[in-house]
Short mmCIF file of C-alpha atoms in Angstrom, two decimals:
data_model
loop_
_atom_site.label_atom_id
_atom_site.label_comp_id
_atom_site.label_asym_id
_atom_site.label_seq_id
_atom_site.Cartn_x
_atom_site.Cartn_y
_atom_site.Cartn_z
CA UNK A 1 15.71 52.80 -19.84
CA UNK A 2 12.38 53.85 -21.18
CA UNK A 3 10.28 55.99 -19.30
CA UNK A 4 7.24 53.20 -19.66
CA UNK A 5 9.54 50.62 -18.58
CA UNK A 6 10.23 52.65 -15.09
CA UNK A 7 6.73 52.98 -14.45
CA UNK A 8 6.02 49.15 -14.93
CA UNK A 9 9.09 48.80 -12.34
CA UNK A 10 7.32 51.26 -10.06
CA UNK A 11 4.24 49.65 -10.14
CA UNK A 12 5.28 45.97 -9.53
CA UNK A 13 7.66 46.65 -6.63
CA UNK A 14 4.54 48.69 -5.01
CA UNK A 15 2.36 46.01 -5.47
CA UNK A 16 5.04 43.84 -3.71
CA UNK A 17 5.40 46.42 -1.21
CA UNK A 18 1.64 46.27 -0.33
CA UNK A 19 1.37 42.24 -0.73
CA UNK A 20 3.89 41.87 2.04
CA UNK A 21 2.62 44.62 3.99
CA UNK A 22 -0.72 42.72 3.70
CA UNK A 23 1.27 39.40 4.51
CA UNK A 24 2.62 40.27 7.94
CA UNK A 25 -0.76 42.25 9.12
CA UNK A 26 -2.86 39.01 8.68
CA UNK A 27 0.28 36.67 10.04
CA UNK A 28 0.45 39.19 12.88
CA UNK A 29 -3.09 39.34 13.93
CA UNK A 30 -3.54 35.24 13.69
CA UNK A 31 0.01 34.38 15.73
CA UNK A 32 1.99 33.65 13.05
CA UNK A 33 0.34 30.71 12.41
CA UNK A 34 0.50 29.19 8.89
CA UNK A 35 -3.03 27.07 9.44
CA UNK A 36 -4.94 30.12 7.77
CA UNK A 37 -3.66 29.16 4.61
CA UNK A 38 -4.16 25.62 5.01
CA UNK A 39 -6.85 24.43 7.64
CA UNK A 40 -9.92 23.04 5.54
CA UNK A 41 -12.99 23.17 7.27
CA UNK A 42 -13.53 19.37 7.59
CA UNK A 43 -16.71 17.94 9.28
CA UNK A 44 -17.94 14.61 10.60
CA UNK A 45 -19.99 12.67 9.31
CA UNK A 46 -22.33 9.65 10.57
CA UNK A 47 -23.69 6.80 8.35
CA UNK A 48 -25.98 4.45 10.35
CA UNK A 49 -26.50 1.07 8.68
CA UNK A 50 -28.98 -0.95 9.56
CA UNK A 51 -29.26 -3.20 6.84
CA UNK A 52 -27.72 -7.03 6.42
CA UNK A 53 -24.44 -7.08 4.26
CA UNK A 54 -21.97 -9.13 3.27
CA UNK A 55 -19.71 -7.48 0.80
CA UNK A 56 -17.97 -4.06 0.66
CA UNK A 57 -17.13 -1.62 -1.92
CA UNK A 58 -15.54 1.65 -1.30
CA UNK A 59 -14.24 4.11 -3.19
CA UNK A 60 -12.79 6.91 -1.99
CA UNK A 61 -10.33 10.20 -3.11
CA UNK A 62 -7.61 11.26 -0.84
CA UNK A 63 -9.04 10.03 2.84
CA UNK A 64 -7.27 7.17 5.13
CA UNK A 65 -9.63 4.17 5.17
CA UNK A 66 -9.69 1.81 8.85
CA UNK A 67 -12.23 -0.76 9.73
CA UNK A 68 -13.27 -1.98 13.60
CA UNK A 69 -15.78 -4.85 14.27
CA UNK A 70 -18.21 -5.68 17.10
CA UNK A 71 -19.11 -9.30 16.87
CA UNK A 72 -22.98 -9.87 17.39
CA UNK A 73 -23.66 -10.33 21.18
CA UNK A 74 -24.82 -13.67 22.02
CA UNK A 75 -27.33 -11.81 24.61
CA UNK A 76 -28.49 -9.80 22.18
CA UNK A 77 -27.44 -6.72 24.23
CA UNK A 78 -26.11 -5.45 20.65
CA UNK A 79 -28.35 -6.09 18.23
CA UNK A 80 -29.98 -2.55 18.64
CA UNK A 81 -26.78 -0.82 17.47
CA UNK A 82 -26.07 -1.35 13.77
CA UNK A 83 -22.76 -0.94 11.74
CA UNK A 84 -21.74 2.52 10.86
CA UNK A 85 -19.32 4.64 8.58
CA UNK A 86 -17.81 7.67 10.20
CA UNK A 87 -16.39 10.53 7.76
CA UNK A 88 -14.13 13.15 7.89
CA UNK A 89 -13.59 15.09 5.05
CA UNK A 90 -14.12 18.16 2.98
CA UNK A 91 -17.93 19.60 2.91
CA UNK A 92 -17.25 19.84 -1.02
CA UNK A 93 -16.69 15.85 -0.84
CA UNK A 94 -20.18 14.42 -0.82
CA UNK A 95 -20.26 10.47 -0.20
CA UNK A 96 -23.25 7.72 -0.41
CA UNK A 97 -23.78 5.49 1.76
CA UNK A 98 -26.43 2.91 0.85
CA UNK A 99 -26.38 -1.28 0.92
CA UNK A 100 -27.38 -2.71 -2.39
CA UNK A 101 -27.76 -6.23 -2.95
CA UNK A 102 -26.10 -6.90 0.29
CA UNK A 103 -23.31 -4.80 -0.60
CA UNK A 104 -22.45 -1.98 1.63
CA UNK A 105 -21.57 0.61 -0.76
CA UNK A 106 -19.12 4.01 0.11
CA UNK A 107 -18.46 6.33 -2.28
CA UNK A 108 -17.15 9.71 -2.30
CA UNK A 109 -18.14 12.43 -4.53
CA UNK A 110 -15.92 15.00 -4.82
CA UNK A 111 -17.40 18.38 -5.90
CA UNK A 112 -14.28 20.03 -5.42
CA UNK A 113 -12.19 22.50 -7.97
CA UNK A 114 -8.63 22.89 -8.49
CA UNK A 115 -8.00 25.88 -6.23
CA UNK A 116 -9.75 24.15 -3.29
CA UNK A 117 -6.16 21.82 -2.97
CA UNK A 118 -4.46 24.34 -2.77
CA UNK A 119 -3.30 24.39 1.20
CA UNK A 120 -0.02 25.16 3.22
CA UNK A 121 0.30 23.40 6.41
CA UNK A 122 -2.65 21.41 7.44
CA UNK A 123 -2.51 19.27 10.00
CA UNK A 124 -6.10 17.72 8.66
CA UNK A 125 -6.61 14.20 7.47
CA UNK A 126 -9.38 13.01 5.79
CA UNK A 127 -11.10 9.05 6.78
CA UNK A 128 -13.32 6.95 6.92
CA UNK A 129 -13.72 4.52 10.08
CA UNK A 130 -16.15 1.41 9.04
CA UNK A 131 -17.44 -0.22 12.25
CA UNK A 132 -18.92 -3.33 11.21
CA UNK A 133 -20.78 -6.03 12.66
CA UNK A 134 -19.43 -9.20 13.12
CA UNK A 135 -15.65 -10.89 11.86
CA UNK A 136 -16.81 -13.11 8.65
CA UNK A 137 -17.40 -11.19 5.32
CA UNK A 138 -17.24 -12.21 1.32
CA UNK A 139 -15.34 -9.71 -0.73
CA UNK A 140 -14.02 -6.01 0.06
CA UNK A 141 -12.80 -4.15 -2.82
CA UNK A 142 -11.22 -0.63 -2.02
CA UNK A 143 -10.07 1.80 -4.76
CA UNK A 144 -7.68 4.33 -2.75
CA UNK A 145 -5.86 7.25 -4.35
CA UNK A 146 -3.85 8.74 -2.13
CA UNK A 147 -5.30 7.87 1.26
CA UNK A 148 -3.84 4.88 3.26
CA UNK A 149 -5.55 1.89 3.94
CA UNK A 150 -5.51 -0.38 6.94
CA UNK A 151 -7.53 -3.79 7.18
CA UNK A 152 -6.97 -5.02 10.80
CA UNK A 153 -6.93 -8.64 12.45
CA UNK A 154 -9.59 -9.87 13.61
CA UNK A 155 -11.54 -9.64 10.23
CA UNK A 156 -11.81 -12.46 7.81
CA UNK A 157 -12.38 -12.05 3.93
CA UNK A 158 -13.27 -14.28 1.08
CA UNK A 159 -11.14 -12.21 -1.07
CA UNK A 160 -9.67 -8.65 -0.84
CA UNK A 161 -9.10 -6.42 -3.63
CA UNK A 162 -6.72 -3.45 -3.14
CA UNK A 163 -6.16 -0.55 -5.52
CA UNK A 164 -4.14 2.77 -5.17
CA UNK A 165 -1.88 5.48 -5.34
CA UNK A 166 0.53 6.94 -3.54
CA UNK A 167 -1.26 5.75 -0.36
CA UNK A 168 -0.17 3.06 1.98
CA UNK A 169 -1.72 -0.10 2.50
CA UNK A 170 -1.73 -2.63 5.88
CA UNK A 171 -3.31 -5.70 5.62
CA UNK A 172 -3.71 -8.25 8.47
CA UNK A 173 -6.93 -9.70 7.84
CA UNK A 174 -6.99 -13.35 6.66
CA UNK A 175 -8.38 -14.28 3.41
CA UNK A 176 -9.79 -17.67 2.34
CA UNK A 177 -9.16 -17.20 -1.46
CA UNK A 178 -7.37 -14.01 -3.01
CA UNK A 179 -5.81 -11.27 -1.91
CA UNK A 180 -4.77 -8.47 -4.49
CA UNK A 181 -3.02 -5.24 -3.45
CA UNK A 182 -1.53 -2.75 -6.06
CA UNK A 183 -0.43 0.52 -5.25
CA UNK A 184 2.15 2.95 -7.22
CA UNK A 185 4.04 4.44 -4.75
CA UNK A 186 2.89 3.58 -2.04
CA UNK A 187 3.86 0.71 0.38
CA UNK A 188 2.59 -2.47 1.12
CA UNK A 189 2.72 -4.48 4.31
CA UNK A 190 0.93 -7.59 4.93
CA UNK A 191 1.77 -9.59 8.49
CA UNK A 192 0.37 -12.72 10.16
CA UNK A 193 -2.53 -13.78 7.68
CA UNK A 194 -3.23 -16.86 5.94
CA UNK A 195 -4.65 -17.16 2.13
CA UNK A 196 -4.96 -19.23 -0.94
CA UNK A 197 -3.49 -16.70 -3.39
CA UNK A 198 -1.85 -13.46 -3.09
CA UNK A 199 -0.47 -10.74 -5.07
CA UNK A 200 1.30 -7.69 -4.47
CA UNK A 201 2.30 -4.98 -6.75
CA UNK A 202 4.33 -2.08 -6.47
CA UNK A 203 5.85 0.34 -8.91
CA UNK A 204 8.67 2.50 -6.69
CA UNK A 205 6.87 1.71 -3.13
CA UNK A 206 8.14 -0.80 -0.89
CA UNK A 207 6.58 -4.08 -0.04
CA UNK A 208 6.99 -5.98 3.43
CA UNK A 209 5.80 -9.72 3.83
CA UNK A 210 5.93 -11.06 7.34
CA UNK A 211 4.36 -14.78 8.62
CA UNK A 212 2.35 -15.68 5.90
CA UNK A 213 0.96 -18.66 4.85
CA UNK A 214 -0.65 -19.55 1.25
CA UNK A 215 -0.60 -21.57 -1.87
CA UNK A 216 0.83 -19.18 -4.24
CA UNK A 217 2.46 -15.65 -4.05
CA UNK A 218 3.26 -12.91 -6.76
CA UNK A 219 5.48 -10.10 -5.39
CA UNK A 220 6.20 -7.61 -8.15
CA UNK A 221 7.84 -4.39 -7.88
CA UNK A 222 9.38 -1.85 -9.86
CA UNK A 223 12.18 0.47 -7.82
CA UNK A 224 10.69 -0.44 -4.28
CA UNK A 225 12.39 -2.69 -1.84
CA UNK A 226 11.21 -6.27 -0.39
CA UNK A 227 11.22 -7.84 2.03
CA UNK A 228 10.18 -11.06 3.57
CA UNK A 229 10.05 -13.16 6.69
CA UNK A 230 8.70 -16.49 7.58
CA UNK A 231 6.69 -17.22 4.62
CA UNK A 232 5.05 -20.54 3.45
CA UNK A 233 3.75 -21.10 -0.06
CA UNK A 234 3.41 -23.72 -2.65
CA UNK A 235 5.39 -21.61 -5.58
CA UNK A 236 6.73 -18.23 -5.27
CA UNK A 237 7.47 -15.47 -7.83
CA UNK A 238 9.12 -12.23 -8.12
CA UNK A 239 9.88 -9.74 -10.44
CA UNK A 240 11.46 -6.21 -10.60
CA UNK A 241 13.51 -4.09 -11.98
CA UNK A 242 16.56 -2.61 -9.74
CA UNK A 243 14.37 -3.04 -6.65
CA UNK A 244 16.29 -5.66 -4.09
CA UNK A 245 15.17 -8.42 -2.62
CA UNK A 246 15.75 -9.72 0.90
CA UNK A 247 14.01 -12.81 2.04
CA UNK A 248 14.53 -14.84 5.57
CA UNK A 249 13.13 -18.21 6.29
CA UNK A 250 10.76 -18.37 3.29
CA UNK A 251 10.42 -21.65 1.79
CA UNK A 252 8.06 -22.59 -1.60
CA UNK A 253 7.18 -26.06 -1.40
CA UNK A 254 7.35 -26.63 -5.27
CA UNK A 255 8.80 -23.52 -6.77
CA UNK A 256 10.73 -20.43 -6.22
CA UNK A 257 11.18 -18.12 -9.49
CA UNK A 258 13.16 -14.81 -9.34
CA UNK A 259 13.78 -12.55 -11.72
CA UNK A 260 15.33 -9.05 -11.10
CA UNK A 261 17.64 -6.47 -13.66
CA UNK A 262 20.17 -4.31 -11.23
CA UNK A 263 18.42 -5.02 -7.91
CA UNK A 264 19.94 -7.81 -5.69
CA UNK A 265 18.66 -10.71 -4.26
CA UNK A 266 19.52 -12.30 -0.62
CA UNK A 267 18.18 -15.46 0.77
CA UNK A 268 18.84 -16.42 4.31
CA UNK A 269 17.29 -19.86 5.61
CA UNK A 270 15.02 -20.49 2.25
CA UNK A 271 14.58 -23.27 0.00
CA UNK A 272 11.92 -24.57 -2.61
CA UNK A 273 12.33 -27.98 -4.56
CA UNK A 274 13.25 -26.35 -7.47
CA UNK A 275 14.71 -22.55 -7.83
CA UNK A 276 15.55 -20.24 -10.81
CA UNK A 277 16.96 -16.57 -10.37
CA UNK A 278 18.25 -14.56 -13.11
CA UNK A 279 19.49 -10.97 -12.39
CA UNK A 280 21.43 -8.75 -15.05
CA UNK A 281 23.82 -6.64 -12.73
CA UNK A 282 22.35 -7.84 -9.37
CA UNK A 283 23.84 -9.63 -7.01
CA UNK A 284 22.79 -13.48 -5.63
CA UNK A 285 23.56 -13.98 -1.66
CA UNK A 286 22.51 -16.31 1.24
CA UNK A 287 22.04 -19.72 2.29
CA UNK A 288 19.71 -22.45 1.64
CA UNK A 289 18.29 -25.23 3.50
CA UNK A 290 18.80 -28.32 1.74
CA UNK A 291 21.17 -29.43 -0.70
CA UNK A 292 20.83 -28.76 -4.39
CA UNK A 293 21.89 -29.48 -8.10
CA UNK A 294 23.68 -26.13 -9.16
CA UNK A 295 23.51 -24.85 -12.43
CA UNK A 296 25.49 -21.41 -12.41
CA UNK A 297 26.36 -18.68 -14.66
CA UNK A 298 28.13 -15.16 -14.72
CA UNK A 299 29.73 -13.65 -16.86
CA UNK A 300 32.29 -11.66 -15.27
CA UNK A 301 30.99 -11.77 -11.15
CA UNK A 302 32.49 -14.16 -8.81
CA UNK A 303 30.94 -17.30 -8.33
CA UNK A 304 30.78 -19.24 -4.70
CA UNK A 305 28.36 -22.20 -4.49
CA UNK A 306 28.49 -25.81 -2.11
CA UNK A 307 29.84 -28.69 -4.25
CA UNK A 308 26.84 -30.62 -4.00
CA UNK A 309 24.78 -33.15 -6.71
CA UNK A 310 21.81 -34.24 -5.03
CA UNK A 311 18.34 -32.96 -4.34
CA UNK A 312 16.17 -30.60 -6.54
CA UNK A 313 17.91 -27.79 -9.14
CA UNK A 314 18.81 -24.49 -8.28
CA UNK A 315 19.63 -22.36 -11.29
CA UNK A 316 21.40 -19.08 -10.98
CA UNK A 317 22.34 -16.75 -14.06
CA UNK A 318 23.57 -13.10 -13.63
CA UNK A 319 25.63 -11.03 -16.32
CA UNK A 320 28.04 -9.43 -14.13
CA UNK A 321 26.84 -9.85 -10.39
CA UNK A 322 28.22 -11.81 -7.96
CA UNK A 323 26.87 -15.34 -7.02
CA UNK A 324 27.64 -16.75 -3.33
CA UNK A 325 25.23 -19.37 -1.55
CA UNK A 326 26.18 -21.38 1.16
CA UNK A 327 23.69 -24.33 3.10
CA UNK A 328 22.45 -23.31 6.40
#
């Protein structure tokens, strides 16, 4: 070995030497706890808003985004206090708070460089907590990266537009028109609203549809899983790739559409007056609620359907999954 070679050798496992000597020192003298690499110094932050608004916009980075309300006391005990945004972030994320046109606008600026993510440990979330006067609001648009988003009961939208990441998203707020969430990986979970038109959109997240009630719904996934429960609409449609599908007691009053590659699909207790579902490799299982005209095709799965001729038409074509649906 060559002499220079040795002395590079030297060096490196001396500077290893004095890195972990370094290492256990600091470790030592702060407990052993890891939060020194990874606590930010996070701060709140209060946003008094006095003024009259009806819409909201917010945009926001990486922090969890949750709503309360205070409805306007008849007494007018309350009418002193006004709405406010509480924030809990990063110093380096500045946000603006401001109401513009009657839109109360939140958005974060984020001042911060690469090396600032870089954390071990940390127990520290970001958010933003919205108390709001009153129930009864036009639009709320939210684009989310990776924080989650929650938009509780109580509240009561126009329309509610949904965009992000890897974050989660909860909505139980009722909307009077349309209701558009798409995230990437993150999951979706709407439960005990009412609207006119929803969509949902996932790439490999899940998506979780529970006592709902509205005129049209788009459920469209990639890899995630669905699932739905007592659902009313007017025409239904779903499509995805090898993500499954598993729906209980949801009935489409005109039209249930289904379209899937390698993910199966299970019905238990639903019907629509007329129903198509094509899969490649998936699987077709469940029961239905009324009697229907079957049209049926697989190429090689096994096929199990009721003999029956009357009522609407309920087409089924797979390539090589299995088809079995009884009547409940």
């Amino acid at each position: 070995m060559k002499t220079s070679t040795k002395i590079w050798l030297i060096v490196a496992s001396a500077l290893v030497l004095i890195g972990s000597v370094a290492f256990v020192a600091v470790m030592a003298a702060n407990q052993w706890s890891f939060d020194i690499f990874g606590k930010r110094d996070y701060k709140h932050q209060i946003h008094d808003v006095w003024e009259p608004f009806s819409d909201i916009v917010i945009y926001s980075d990486d922090a969890d985004i949750t709503f309360k309300s205070f409805a306007v006391d008849p007494a007018g005990l309350l009418d002193d206090q006004p709405s406010n945004v509480q924030i809990y972030d990063d110093p380096k994320v500045e946000y603006e708070v401001s109401v513009k046109n009657g839109v109360l606008i939140v958005e974060a600026k984020n001042k911060r460089k690469w090396y600032d993510y870089i954390s071990f440990f940390s127990s520290d979330t970001p958010s933003i907590e919205l108390t709001i006067r009153g129930v009864q609001y036009d639009s709320l648009i939210i684009k989310e990266d990776t924080g989650d988003v929650i938009i509780p009961e109580g509240l009561s939208f126009n329309s509610i537009t949904v965009s992000a990441s890897t974050g989660d998203v909860c909505c139980y707020s009722s909307v009077s028109g349309r209701l558009g969430i798409q995230t990437s990986t993150g999951t979706i979970d709407i439960s005990d609203i009412a609207a006119s038109y929803m969509s949902l959109e996932t790439s490999t997240g899940g998506i979780n549809v529970s006592s709902v009630e509205c005129d049209g719904l788009d459920v469209n996934v990639s890899t995630g899983k669905t699932t739905m429960s007592d659902v009313a609409c007017r025409d239904f449609y779903s499509n995805g790739s090898t993500g499954d599908l598993r729906m209980t007691d949801v009935v489409a009053l005109r039209s249930m559409r289904i379209e899937r590659s390698t993910g199966d699909v299970e019905l238990y207790r639903c019907d629509a007056v007329r129903i198509e579902i094509e899969t490649d490799t998936g699987d077709v299982s469940g029961s239905l609620l009324s009697p229907k005209v079957f049209i049926v095709q697989s190429d090689t799965g096994r096929v199990e359907i009721p003999e029956t001729y009357i009522g609407g038409q309920c087409k089924i074509i797979t390539d090589t999954g299995d088809i079995r649906i009884t009547l409940a």
